[in-house]
PDB file of C-alpha atoms in Angstrom:
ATOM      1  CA  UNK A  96      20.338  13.014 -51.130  1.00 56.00           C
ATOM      2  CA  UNK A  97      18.421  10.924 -48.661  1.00 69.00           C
ATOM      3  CA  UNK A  98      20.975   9.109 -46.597  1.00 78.00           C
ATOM      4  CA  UNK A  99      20.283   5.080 -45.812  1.00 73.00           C
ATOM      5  CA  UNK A 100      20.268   3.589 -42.143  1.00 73.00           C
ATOM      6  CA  UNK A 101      23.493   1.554 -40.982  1.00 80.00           C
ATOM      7  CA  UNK A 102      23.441  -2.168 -40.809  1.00 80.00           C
ATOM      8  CA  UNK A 103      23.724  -1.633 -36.988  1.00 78.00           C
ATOM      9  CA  UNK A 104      20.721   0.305 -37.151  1.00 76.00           C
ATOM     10  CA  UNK A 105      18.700  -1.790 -39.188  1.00 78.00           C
ATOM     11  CA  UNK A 106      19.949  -4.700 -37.076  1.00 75.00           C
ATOM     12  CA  UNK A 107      18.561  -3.315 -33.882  1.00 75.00           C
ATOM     13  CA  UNK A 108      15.150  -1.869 -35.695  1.00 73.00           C
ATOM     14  CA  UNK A 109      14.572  -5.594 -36.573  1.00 72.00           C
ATOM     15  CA  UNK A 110      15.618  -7.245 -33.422  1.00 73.00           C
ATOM     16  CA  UNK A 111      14.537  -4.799 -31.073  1.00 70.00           C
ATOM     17  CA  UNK A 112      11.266  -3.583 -31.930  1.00 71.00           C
ATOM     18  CA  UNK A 113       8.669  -5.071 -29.778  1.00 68.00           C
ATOM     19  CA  UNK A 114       6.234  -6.929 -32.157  1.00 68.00           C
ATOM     20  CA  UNK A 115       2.308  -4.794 -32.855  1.00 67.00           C
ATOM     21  CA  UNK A 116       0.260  -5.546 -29.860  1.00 66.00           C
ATOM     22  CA  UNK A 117       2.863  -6.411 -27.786  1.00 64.00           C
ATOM     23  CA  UNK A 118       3.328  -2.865 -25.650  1.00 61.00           C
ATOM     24  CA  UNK A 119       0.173  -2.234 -23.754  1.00 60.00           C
ATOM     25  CA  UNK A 120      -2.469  -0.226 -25.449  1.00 65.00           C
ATOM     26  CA  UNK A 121      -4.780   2.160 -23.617  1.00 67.00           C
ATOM     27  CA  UNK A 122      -7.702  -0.499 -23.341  1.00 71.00           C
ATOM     28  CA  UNK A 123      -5.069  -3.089 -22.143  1.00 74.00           C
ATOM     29  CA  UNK A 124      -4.049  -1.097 -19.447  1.00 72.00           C
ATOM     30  CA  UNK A 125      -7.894   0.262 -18.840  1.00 75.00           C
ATOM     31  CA  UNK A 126      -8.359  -3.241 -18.211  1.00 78.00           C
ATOM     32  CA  UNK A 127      -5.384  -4.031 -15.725  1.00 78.00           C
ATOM     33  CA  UNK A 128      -6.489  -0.795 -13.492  1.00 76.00           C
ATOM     34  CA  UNK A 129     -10.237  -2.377 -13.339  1.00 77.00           C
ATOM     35  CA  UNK A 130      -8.805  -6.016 -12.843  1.00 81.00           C
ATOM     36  CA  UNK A 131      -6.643  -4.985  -9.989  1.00 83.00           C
ATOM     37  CA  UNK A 132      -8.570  -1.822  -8.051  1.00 81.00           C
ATOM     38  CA  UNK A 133     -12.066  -2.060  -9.224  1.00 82.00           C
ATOM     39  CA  UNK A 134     -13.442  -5.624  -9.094  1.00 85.00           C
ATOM     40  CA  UNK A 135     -11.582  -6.426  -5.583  1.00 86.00           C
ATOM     41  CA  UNK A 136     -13.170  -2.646  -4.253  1.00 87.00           C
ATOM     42  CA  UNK A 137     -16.877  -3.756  -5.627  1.00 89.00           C
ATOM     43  CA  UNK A 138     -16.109  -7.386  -4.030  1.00 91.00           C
ATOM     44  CA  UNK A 139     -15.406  -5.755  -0.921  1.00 92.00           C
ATOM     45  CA  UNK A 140     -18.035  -3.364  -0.915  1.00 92.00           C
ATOM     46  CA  UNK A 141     -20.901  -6.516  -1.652  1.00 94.00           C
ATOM     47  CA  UNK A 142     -19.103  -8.144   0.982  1.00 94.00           C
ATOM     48  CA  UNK A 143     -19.794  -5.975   3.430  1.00 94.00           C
ATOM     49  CA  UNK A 144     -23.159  -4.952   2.503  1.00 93.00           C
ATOM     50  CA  UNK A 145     -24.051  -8.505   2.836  1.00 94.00           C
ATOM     51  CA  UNK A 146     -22.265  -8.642   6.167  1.00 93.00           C
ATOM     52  CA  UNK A 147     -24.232  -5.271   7.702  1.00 91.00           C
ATOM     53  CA  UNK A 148     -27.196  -6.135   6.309  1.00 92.00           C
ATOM     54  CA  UNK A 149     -26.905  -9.647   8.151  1.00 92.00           C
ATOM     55  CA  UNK A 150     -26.184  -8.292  11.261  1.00 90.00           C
ATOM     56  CA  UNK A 151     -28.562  -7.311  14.159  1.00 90.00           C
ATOM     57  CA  UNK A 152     -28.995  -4.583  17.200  1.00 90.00           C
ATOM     58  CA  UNK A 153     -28.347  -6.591  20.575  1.00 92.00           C
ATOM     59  CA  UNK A 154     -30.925  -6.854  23.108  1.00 94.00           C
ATOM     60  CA  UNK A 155     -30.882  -6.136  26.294  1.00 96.00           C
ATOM     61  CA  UNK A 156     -29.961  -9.166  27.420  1.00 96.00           C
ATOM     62  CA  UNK A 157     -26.968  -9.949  25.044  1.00 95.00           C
ATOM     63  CA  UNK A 158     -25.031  -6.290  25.350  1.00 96.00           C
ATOM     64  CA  UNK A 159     -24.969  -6.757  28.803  1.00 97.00           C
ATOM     65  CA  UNK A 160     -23.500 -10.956  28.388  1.00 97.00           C
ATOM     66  CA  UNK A 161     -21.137  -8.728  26.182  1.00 96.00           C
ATOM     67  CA  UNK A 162     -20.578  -5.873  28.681  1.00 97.00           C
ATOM     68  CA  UNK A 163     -19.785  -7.879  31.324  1.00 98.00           C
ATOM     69  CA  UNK A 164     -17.367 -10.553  29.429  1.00 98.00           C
ATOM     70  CA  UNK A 165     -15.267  -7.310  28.267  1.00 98.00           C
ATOM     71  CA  UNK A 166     -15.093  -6.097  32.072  1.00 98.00           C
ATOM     72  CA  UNK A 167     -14.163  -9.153  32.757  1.00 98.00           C
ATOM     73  CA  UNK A 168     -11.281  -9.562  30.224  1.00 97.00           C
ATOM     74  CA  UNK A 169     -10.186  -6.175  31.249  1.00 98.00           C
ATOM     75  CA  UNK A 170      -9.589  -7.201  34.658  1.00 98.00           C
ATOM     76  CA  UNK A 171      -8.131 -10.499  34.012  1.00 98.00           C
ATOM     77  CA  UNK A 172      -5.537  -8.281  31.848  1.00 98.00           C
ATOM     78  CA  UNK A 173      -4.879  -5.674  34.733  1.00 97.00           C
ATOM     79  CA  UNK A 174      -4.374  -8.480  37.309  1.00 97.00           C
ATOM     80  CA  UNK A 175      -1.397 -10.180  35.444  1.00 97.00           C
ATOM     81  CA  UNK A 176       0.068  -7.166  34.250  1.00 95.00           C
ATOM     82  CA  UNK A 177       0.161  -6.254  37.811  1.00 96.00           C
ATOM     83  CA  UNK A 178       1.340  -9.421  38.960  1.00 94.00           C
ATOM     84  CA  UNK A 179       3.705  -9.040  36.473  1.00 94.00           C
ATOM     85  CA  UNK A 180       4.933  -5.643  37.265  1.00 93.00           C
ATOM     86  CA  UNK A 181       5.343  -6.700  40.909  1.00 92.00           C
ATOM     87  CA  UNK A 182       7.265  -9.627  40.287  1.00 92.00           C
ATOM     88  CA  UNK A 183       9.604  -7.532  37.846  1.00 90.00           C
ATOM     89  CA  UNK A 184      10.516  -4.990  40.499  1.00 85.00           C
ATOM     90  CA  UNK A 185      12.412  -6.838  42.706  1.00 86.00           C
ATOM     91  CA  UNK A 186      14.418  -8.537  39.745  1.00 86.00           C
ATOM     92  CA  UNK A 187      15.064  -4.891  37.966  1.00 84.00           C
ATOM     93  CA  UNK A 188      16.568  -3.801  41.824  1.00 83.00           C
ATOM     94  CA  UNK A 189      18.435  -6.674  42.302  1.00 83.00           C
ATOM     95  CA  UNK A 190      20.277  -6.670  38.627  1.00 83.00           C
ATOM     96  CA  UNK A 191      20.686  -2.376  38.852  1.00 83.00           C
ATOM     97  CA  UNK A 192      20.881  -2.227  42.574  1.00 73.00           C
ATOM     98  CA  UNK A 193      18.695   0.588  43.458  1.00 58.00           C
ATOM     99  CA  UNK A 194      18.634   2.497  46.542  1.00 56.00           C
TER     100      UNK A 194
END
């Protein structure tokens, strides 16, 4: 004696069960994993082989331009951190009152 399904249960079989093709197959989800890692990962990767191959080795002339603009910068960034430094001391002494 084979027993029949509920009316609750055929109720929420009906009404409940997702539609065919609506859960994600194995090719559907193939396809989000190459949509969202692969093609941005090959963009990149053109990107940037476009990018090296576009760039050159300085000359002489131009690394030391560039050598001597980052000394530069370095300085310029000691000097007010310094400056800085030496204007905060007296402040930090007066609001603790150091020694």
């Amino acid at each position: 004696s084979r027993r029949l399904p509920s009316r609750a249960q055929v109720f929420l079989f009906v009404f409940f069960t997702p539609p065919p093709g609506a859960l994600p197959t194995m090719d559907k989800a193939v396809d989000q994993v190459v949509d969202a890692v692969v093609t941005p990962a090959q963009s990149f990767s053109k990107e940037s082989l476009r990018l090296l191959k576009r760039c050159s080795k300085p000359d002489r002339n131009e690394f030391k331009k560039i050598a001597i603009a980052t000394g530069v910068g370095f300085a310029v960034m000691g000097l007010i951190g310094y400056f800085v430094k030496l204007i905060h001391i007296p402040i930090n002494q007066l609001i603790i009152g150091g020694n």
